[in-house]
mmCIF file of C-alpha atoms in Angstrom:
data_model
loop_
_atom_site.group_PDB
_atom_site.id
_atom_site.type_symbol
_atom_site.label_atom_id
_atom_site.label_comp_id
_atom_site.label_asym_id
_atom_site.label_seq_id
_atom_site.Cartn_x
_atom_site.Cartn_y
_atom_site.Cartn_z
ATOM 1 C CA LEU M 30 0.000 0.011 0.007
ATOM 2 C CA SER M 31 2.949 2.346 0.071
ATOM 3 C CA PRO M 32 2.284 3.633 -3.407
ATOM 4 C CA LEU M 33 -1.218 4.553 -2.337
ATOM 5 C CA MET M 34 -0.164 6.346 0.916
ATOM 6 C CA SER M 35 2.430 8.398 -0.936
ATOM 7 C CA TYR M 36 0.043 9.269 -3.796
ATOM 8 C CA LEU M 37 -1.455 12.251 -2.217
ATOM 9 C CA HIS M 38 0.912 15.211 -2.111
ATOM 10 C CA GLY M 39 -1.270 17.873 -0.473
ATOM 11 C CA VAL M 40 -4.576 19.511 -0.163
ATOM 12 C CA THR M 41 -5.133 23.208 -0.993
ATOM 13 C CA ARG M 42 -8.365 24.873 -0.108
ATOM 14 C CA TRP M 43 -9.645 28.300 -1.031
ATOM 15 C CA ARG M 44 -12.994 30.093 -1.331
ATOM 16 C CA ARG M 45 -14.735 31.867 -4.211
ATOM 17 C CA GLY M 46 -17.544 33.901 -2.702
ATOM 18 C CA SER M 47 -19.663 31.739 -0.367
ATOM 19 C CA ARG M 48 -18.876 28.496 -2.134
ATOM 20 C CA ALA M 49 -15.841 26.393 -0.983
ATOM 21 C CA THR M 50 -13.642 24.937 -3.771
ATOM 22 C CA VAL M 51 -11.241 22.147 -3.095
ATOM 23 C CA ALA M 52 -8.295 21.075 -5.236
ATOM 24 C CA LEU M 53 -6.226 17.973 -4.542
ATOM 25 C CA HIS M 54 -2.714 17.928 -5.858
ATOM 26 C CA CYS M 55 -1.275 14.472 -6.524
ATOM 27 C CA ARG M 56 2.353 13.565 -7.418
ATOM 28 C CA THR M 57 3.047 10.810 -9.902
ATOM 29 C CA GLU M 58 5.864 9.772 -12.188
ATOM 30 C CA HIS M 59 4.425 12.359 -14.605
ATOM 31 C CA GLY M 60 4.415 15.316 -12.292
ATOM 32 C CA ILE M 61 1.597 17.017 -10.406
ATOM 33 C CA PHE M 62 -1.987 17.059 -11.584
ATOM 34 C CA ALA M 63 -5.258 18.504 -10.142
ATOM 35 C CA LYS M 64 -8.552 16.773 -9.565
ATOM 36 C CA GLU M 65 -11.945 18.392 -9.461
ATOM 37 C CA LYS M 66 -14.666 16.895 -7.246
ATOM 38 C CA LYS M 67 -18.197 16.122 -8.221
ATOM 39 C CA GLU M 68 -21.060 15.872 -5.791
ATOM 40 C CA PHE M 69 -23.465 12.922 -5.546
ATOM 41 C CA LYS M 70 -26.479 12.551 -3.203
ATOM 42 C CA ALA M 71 -27.869 9.467 -1.494
ATOM 43 C CA LYS M 72 -30.736 8.934 0.868
ATOM 44 C CA LEU M 73 -30.030 7.545 4.330
ATOM 45 C CA GLY M 74 -30.493 3.739 4.385
ATOM 46 C CA GLU M 75 -30.361 3.481 0.611
ATOM 47 C CA SER M 76 -27.508 2.840 -1.756
ATOM 48 C CA ALA M 77 -24.808 5.172 -3.182
ATOM 49 C CA LEU M 78 -23.061 4.472 -6.449
ATOM 50 C CA LEU M 79 -19.862 6.477 -6.912
ATOM 51 C CA PRO M 80 -18.246 6.577 -10.398
ATOM 52 C CA CYS M 81 -14.585 6.085 -11.065
ATOM 53 C CA CYS M 82 -12.638 7.826 -13.839
ATOM 54 C CA TYR M 83 -11.822 4.657 -15.809
ATOM 55 C CA GLU M 84 -13.441 1.608 -17.396
ATOM 56 C CA LEU M 85 -11.608 -1.593 -18.118
ATOM 57 C CA PRO M 86 -12.032 -3.533 -21.431
ATOM 58 C CA SER M 87 -13.213 -6.463 -19.372
ATOM 59 C CA PRO M 88 -13.205 -7.661 -15.703
ATOM 60 C CA GLU M 89 -10.313 -10.083 -16.631
ATOM 61 C CA SER M 90 -8.057 -7.119 -17.601
ATOM 62 C CA LEU M 91 -8.007 -5.977 -13.965
ATOM 63 C CA TYR M 92 -4.804 -8.102 -13.718
ATOM 64 C CA ASN M 93 -2.871 -5.218 -15.368
ATOM 65 C CA TYR M 94 -4.160 -2.557 -12.937
ATOM 66 C CA ARG M 95 -4.046 -1.215 -9.474
ATOM 67 C CA VAL M 96 -7.329 0.307 -8.263
ATOM 68 C CA TYR M 97 -7.795 2.098 -4.967
ATOM 69 C CA TRP M 98 -10.921 3.518 -3.360
ATOM 70 C CA GLN M 99 -10.298 5.583 -0.274
ATOM 71 C CA THR M 100 -11.547 8.594 1.690
ATOM 72 C CA ILE M 101 -9.870 11.897 1.564
ATOM 73 C CA GLN M 102 -8.451 10.955 4.973
ATOM 74 C CA THR M 103 -6.711 8.124 3.120
ATOM 75 C CA GLU M 104 -8.957 5.454 4.871
ATOM 76 C CA VAL M 105 -8.852 2.513 2.333
ATOM 77 C CA ILE M 106 -12.247 1.105 1.343
ATOM 78 C CA GLN M 107 -11.348 -1.092 -1.666
ATOM 79 C CA ALA M 108 -7.976 -1.959 -3.015
ATOM 80 C CA TYR M 109 -7.088 -4.266 -5.889
ATOM 81 C CA SER M 110 -3.679 -5.103 -7.350
ATOM 82 C CA ALA M 111 -2.861 -7.567 -10.152
ATOM 83 C CA GLY M 112 -6.614 -8.561 -10.359
ATOM 84 C CA LYS M 113 -6.994 -9.506 -6.664
ATOM 85 C CA PRO M 114 -8.015 -7.645 -3.474
ATOM 86 C CA VAL M 115 -4.981 -6.456 -1.467
ATOM 87 C CA PRO M 116 -4.660 -8.468 1.661
ATOM 88 C CA ASP M 117 -5.324 -6.635 4.882
ATOM 89 C CA SER M 118 -5.875 -3.317 3.032
ATOM 90 C CA VAL M 119 -9.214 -2.678 4.764
ATOM 91 C CA PRO M 120 -9.091 -2.889 8.654
ATOM 92 C CA VAL M 121 -11.406 -5.513 10.048
ATOM 93 C CA ASN M 122 -13.024 -2.853 12.289
ATOM 94 C CA SER M 123 -13.611 -0.434 9.392
ATOM 95 C CA LYS M 124 -17.205 0.897 9.141
ATOM 96 C CA TYR M 125 -17.009 0.038 5.491
ATOM 97 C CA VAL M 126 -16.626 -3.644 5.954
ATOM 98 C CA ASN M 127 -19.517 -5.668 4.407
ATOM 99 C CA ARG M 128 -21.038 -2.337 3.132
ATOM 100 C CA THR M 129 -18.984 -1.662 0.016
ATOM 101 C CA GLU M 130 -18.378 -3.422 -3.293
ATOM 102 C CA MET M 131 -16.415 -2.396 -6.429
ATOM 103 C CA ASP M 132 -17.468 -3.254 -9.946
ATOM 104 C CA LEU M 133 -14.572 -5.029 -11.548
ATOM 105 C CA GLN M 134 -15.082 -3.430 -14.961
ATOM 106 C CA ASN M 135 -16.364 0.121 -14.559
ATOM 107 C CA LEU M 136 -14.768 0.394 -11.114
ATOM 108 C CA THR M 137 -17.765 2.147 -9.475
ATOM 109 C CA LEU M 138 -18.012 2.006 -5.758
ATOM 110 C CA LEU M 139 -21.235 0.784 -4.130
ATOM 111 C CA ILE M 140 -22.030 1.775 -0.542
ATOM 112 C CA SER M 141 -25.028 0.165 0.949
ATOM 113 C CA PRO M 142 -26.833 0.898 3.178
ATOM 114 C CA VAL M 143 -25.751 4.569 3.438
ATOM 115 C CA GLU M 144 -25.054 5.951 6.846
ATOM 116 C CA LEU M 145 -24.857 9.626 8.030
ATOM 117 C CA SER M 146 -21.152 9.133 8.748
ATOM 118 C CA ASP M 147 -20.630 8.360 4.990
ATOM 119 C CA ASN M 148 -20.786 12.116 4.345
ATOM 120 C CA ASN M 149 -17.265 12.428 2.886
ATOM 121 C CA THR M 150 -15.018 12.921 -0.083
ATOM 122 C CA TYR M 151 -13.951 9.740 -1.790
ATOM 123 C CA GLU M 152 -11.088 9.015 -4.309
ATOM 124 C CA CYS M 153 -10.701 6.559 -7.049
ATOM 125 C CA ILE M 154 -7.087 5.993 -8.122
ATOM 126 C CA VAL M 155 -6.200 3.827 -11.113
ATOM 127 C CA GLN M 156 -2.675 2.749 -12.262
ATOM 128 C CA VAL M 157 -1.926 0.647 -15.239
ATOM 129 C CA LEU M 158 0.980 -1.742 -15.647
ATOM 130 C CA GLU M 159 3.195 -0.722 -18.645
ATOM 131 C CA ASN M 160 6.640 -2.106 -19.397
ATOM 132 C CA GLY M 161 6.847 -3.654 -15.958
ATOM 133 C CA ALA M 162 5.956 -0.454 -14.030
ATOM 134 C CA TYR M 163 2.660 1.047 -12.859
ATOM 135 C CA LYS M 164 1.758 4.373 -14.298
ATOM 136 C CA ARG M 165 -1.138 6.639 -13.564
ATOM 137 C CA ALA M 166 -4.182 6.018 -15.632
ATOM 138 C CA CYS M 167 -6.461 8.447 -13.763
ATOM 139 C CA ALA M 168 -7.610 9.798 -10.426
ATOM 140 C CA LYS M 169 -10.996 11.099 -9.472
ATOM 141 C CA SER M 170 -12.584 12.658 -6.314
ATOM 142 C CA VAL M 171 -16.235 12.585 -5.619
ATOM 143 C CA VAL M 172 -18.252 14.047 -2.737
ATOM 144 C CA LEU M 173 -21.035 11.930 -1.190
ATOM 145 C CA VAL M 174 -23.859 14.017 0.449
ATOM 146 C CA VAL M 175 -26.106 12.042 2.584
ATOM 147 C CA VAL M 176 -29.705 13.261 2.988
ATOM 148 C CA ALA M 177 -32.485 11.971 5.287
ATOM 149 C CA ASP M 178 -36.047 12.950 4.708
ATOM 150 C CA PHE M 179 -37.845 15.043 7.274
ATOM 151 C CA SER M 180 -41.336 13.995 8.419
ATOM 152 C CA LYS M 181 -44.293 15.959 7.034
ATOM 153 C CA PRO M 182 -44.640 19.111 9.156
ATOM 154 C CA ASP M 183 -47.154 18.929 11.976
ATOM 155 C CA ILE M 184 -48.942 22.274 12.374
ATOM 156 C CA SER M 185 -51.074 23.141 15.431
ATOM 157 C CA ALA M 186 -52.525 26.312 16.917
ATOM 158 C CA ASP M 187 -52.855 27.206 20.645
ATOM 159 C CA VAL M 188 -56.290 28.915 20.590
ATOM 160 C CA PRO M 189 -57.515 29.824 24.105
ATOM 161 C CA LYS M 190 -60.842 28.432 25.118
ATOM 162 C CA ASP M 191 -63.749 30.802 24.512
ATOM 163 C CA ALA M 192 -61.448 33.194 22.639
ATOM 164 C CA CYS M 193 -63.093 35.963 20.737
ATOM 165 C CA GLY M 194 -62.186 39.160 18.933
ATOM 166 C CA SER M 195 -58.555 39.956 18.212
ATOM 167 C CA THR M 196 -56.877 37.236 20.257
ATOM 168 C CA GLU M 197 -53.178 36.420 19.891
ATOM 169 C CA VAL M 198 -52.716 32.839 18.858
ATOM 170 C CA THR M 199 -49.401 30.748 18.873
ATOM 171 C CA VAL M 200 -48.938 28.440 15.740
ATOM 172 C CA THR M 201 -46.426 25.633 16.000
ATOM 173 C CA CYS M 202 -44.795 23.752 13.105
ATOM 174 C CA SER M 203 -42.592 20.780 13.853
ATOM 175 C CA SER M 204 -40.754 18.186 11.885
ATOM 176 C CA HIS M 205 -38.199 15.433 12.875
ATOM 177 C CA GLY M 206 -35.786 12.800 11.678
ATOM 178 C CA GLY M 207 -34.078 14.687 8.822
ATOM 179 C CA PHE M 208 -30.651 15.573 7.484
ATOM 180 C CA ALA M 209 -28.987 18.035 6.421
ATOM 181 C CA GLU M 210 -29.623 21.104 8.583
ATOM 182 C CA PRO M 211 -33.082 22.426 7.734
ATOM 183 C CA ARG M 212 -34.522 25.827 7.162
ATOM 184 C CA VAL M 213 -38.153 26.747 7.863
ATOM 185 C CA SER M 214 -40.121 29.062 5.692
ATOM 186 C CA GLY M 215 -43.780 29.876 5.451
ATOM 187 C CA ILE M 216 -46.579 31.626 3.491
ATOM 188 C CA LEU M 217 -49.442 33.329 5.306
ATOM 189 C CA ASN M 218 -52.279 34.454 3.007
ATOM 190 C CA ASN M 219 -49.793 34.718 0.097
ATOM 191 C CA MET M 220 -47.269 36.663 2.174
ATOM 192 C CA SER M 221 -43.850 35.290 3.457
ATOM 193 C CA VAL M 222 -43.579 34.981 7.205
ATOM 194 C CA ASP M 223 -40.555 34.499 9.541
ATOM 195 C CA TRP M 224 -40.626 31.649 12.053
ATOM 196 C CA GLN M 225 -39.014 31.460 15.428
ATOM 197 C CA THR M 226 -36.989 28.305 14.933
ATOM 198 C CA ASN M 227 -35.586 25.915 17.556
ATOM 199 C CA LEU M 228 -33.246 23.400 16.000
ATOM 200 C CA SER M 229 -31.551 20.408 17.581
ATOM 201 C CA ASP M 230 -27.812 21.183 17.228
ATOM 202 C CA SER M 231 -26.372 18.103 15.491
ATOM 203 C CA LYS M 232 -23.849 17.419 12.647
ATOM 204 C CA ASP M 233 -23.607 13.664 13.236
ATOM 205 C CA SER M 234 -27.246 12.748 13.931
ATOM 206 C CA LEU M 235 -30.712 13.462 12.617
ATOM 207 C CA TYR M 236 -32.294 16.944 13.190
ATOM 208 C CA ASN M 237 -35.542 17.834 14.879
ATOM 209 C CA VAL M 238 -36.927 21.265 14.322
ATOM 210 C CA THR M 239 -39.708 23.206 15.901
ATOM 211 C CA ALA M 240 -40.846 26.674 14.692
ATOM 212 C CA LYS M 241 -43.403 29.133 16.245
ATOM 213 C CA LEU M 242 -45.475 32.028 14.928
ATOM 214 C CA GLN M 243 -47.561 34.614 16.870
ATOM 215 C CA LEU M 244 -50.760 35.697 15.043
ATOM 216 C CA ASN M 245 -53.816 37.896 15.699
ATOM 217 C CA LEU M 246 -56.831 36.187 14.285
ATOM 218 C CA THR M 247 -58.525 39.201 12.791
ATOM 219 C CA GLU M 248 -59.298 37.344 9.509
ATOM 220 C CA ASP M 249 -59.397 33.826 8.070
ATOM 221 C CA ILE M 250 -55.817 32.459 7.753
ATOM 222 C CA PHE M 251 -54.308 30.055 5.252
ATOM 223 C CA LEU M 252 -50.806 29.042 6.351
ATOM 224 C CA THR M 253 -48.093 26.920 4.745
ATOM 225 C CA CYS M 254 -45.113 25.544 6.656
ATOM 226 C CA THR M 255 -42.173 24.331 4.630
ATOM 227 C CA ILE M 256 -39.073 22.447 5.787
ATOM 228 C CA GLU M 257 -36.107 22.830 3.303
ATOM 229 C CA TYR M 258 -33.058 20.608 3.553
ATOM 230 C CA ASP M 259 -30.316 20.428 0.891
ATOM 231 C CA VAL M 260 -32.278 20.437 -2.446
ATOM 232 C CA TYR M 261 -35.324 18.791 -0.880
ATOM 233 C CA LYS M 262 -38.379 20.179 0.886
ATOM 234 C CA VAL M 263 -41.559 19.055 2.540
ATOM 235 C CA SER M 264 -44.705 21.172 3.333
ATOM 236 C CA SER M 265 -47.932 21.111 5.136
ATOM 237 C CA ASN M 266 -50.996 23.473 5.092
ATOM 238 C CA TYR M 267 -53.114 24.792 7.829
ATOM 239 C CA THR M 268 -56.331 26.880 8.012
ATOM 240 C CA LEU M 269 -57.512 29.092 10.974
ATOM 241 C CA LYS M 270 -60.897 30.693 10.994
ATOM 242 C CA LYS M 271 -61.513 34.226 12.249
ATOM 243 C CA LEU M 272 -62.675 34.301 15.906
ATOM 244 C CA LYS M 273 -66.205 35.355 16.674
ATOM 245 C CA GLU M 274 -66.823 38.823 17.979
ATOM 246 C CA CYS M 275 -66.812 39.253 21.682
ATOM 247 C CA PRO M 276 -70.368 39.996 23.117
ATOM 248 C CA SER M 277 -70.839 43.693 24.276
ATOM 249 C CA SER M 278 -72.023 44.540 27.779
ATOM 250 C CA PRO M 279 -75.859 45.220 28.006
ATOM 251 C CA THR M 280 -76.778 49.016 28.071
ATOM 252 C CA PRO M 281 -79.542 49.949 30.598
ATOM 253 C CA SER M 282 -82.717 51.589 29.062
ATOM 254 C CA PRO M 283 -83.375 55.318 29.794
ATOM 255 C CA GLN M 284 -86.671 54.426 31.585
ATOM 256 C CA GLY M 285 -84.892 52.134 34.043
ATOM 257 C CA VAL M 286 -82.376 54.806 34.815
ATOM 258 C CA ILE M 287 -85.084 57.332 35.657
ATOM 259 C CA ILE M 288 -86.894 54.891 37.992
ATOM 260 C CA ALA M 289 -83.659 54.030 39.752
ATOM 261 C CA SER M 290 -82.664 57.623 40.188
ATOM 262 C CA SER M 291 -86.126 58.509 41.720
ATOM 263 C CA LEU M 292 -85.994 55.666 44.142
ATOM 264 C CA VAL M 293 -82.528 56.788 45.352
ATOM 265 C CA LEU M 294 -83.762 60.389 45.922
ATOM 266 C CA ILE M 295 -86.871 59.236 47.832
ATOM 267 C CA CYS M 296 -84.647 57.064 50.087
ATOM 268 C CA ILE M 297 -82.281 60.016 50.730
ATOM 269 C CA PHE M 298 -85.225 62.267 51.637
ATOM 270 C CA LEU M 299 -86.825 59.676 54.047
ATOM 271 C CA VAL M 300 -83.496 59.130 55.812
ATOM 272 C CA ALA M 301 -83.045 62.922 56.214
ATOM 273 C CA ILE M 302 -86.536 63.194 57.795
ATOM 274 C CA ALA M 303 -85.899 60.314 60.077
ATOM 275 C CA LEU M 304 -82.598 61.853 61.325
ATOM 276 C CA LEU M 305 -84.316 65.244 61.836
ATOM 277 C CA PHE M 306 -87.108 63.574 63.826
ATOM 278 C CA LYS M 307 -84.578 61.714 66.010
ATOM 279 C CA TYR M 308 -82.613 64.897 66.634
ATOM 280 C CA PHE M 309 -85.575 66.873 68.033
ATOM 281 C CA TRP M 310 -86.797 63.822 69.995
ATOM 282 C CA CYS M 311 -83.482 63.452 71.751
ATOM 283 C CA HIS M 312 -83.290 67.178 72.674
ATOM 284 C CA GLY M 313 -86.781 67.356 74.038
ATOM 285 C CA LYS M 314 -87.913 69.784 71.522
ATOM 286 C CA TYR M 315 -90.372 67.575 69.844
ATOM 287 C CA SER M 316 -93.201 69.558 71.376
ATOM 288 C CA SER M 317 -92.116 72.617 69.520
ATOM 289 C CA PHE M 318 -92.842 70.887 66.288
ATOM 290 C CA ASN M 319 -96.279 70.741 64.969
ATOM 291 C CA GLU M 320 -97.124 67.112 64.618
ATOM 292 C CA SER M 321 -99.352 67.914 61.723
ATOM 293 C CA HIS M 322 -96.593 69.655 60.081
ATOM 294 C CA ILE M 323 -94.336 66.572 60.201
ATOM 295 C CA HIS M 324 -97.183 64.394 58.951
ATOM 296 C CA GLY M 325 -97.520 66.877 56.131
ATOM 297 C CA LEU M 326 -93.984 66.582 55.215
ATOM 298 C CA LEU M 327 -94.249 62.812 55.101
ATOM 299 C CA PHE M 328 -97.362 63.050 53.005
ATOM 300 C CA ASP M 329 -95.578 65.451 50.546
ATOM 301 C CA ALA M 330 -92.650 63.068 50.203
ATOM 302 C CA SER M 331 -94.927 60.125 49.435
#
């Protein structure tokens, strides 16, 4: 395996805008050459087929080639030399054991079933035997992007019991079990809305996401919640009806107000007469009052 381990000369990384570009520089008998990487996507639990850069005339011709599949970290996945697997090239505890297979003619690498940890850059390196020495035939890097589907968003609204009028309502949109990192977007009555998003922070496991939205139900609402991840997305719709108007407090009739006011005045007058009567009674001056006069007052009040 020493030719393989010395095959990589270095890695140079730079950025163009917001997109990262990676170039791998390899040294061979013919000098240094650069390899561009292509991206391939695979769903979690399914199969990934990664292409190599070379196709043999027939499987039997593999005898004249060395073929290596490895990660960018130089972890060997498949290795063939002189038509046979290289002994002990793949560690027995490798996560790729019993999950990978190489086609012996077109040299594609099959990974199945795909796991989240398979997110990586892979290299296919082919050398051909010429005049008793192995020379480079080609080298290719491919990027495997693993994607896991998010569940269909579950939308619910926390509407208070007996709510009416312009009541604030909390709408929740949740989804789980997906990869890569999601983004939540929404449409409310044909207008974009921003969600308050809570995301489980994970780069090595599946994501769960919950998003909330505060609304005033002043009209009927048609809402869409969309979970976007990588180039995929999944959506759900939800409808909220405008709340009923709150009942107004009953207004007393004018006739009732007049009657109530009259009764209050009569009560005040009777209390005043009673207090006056008690005052003169207690001071012994009751005799100075004409009894008929008091009775007259009482009669007038009634």
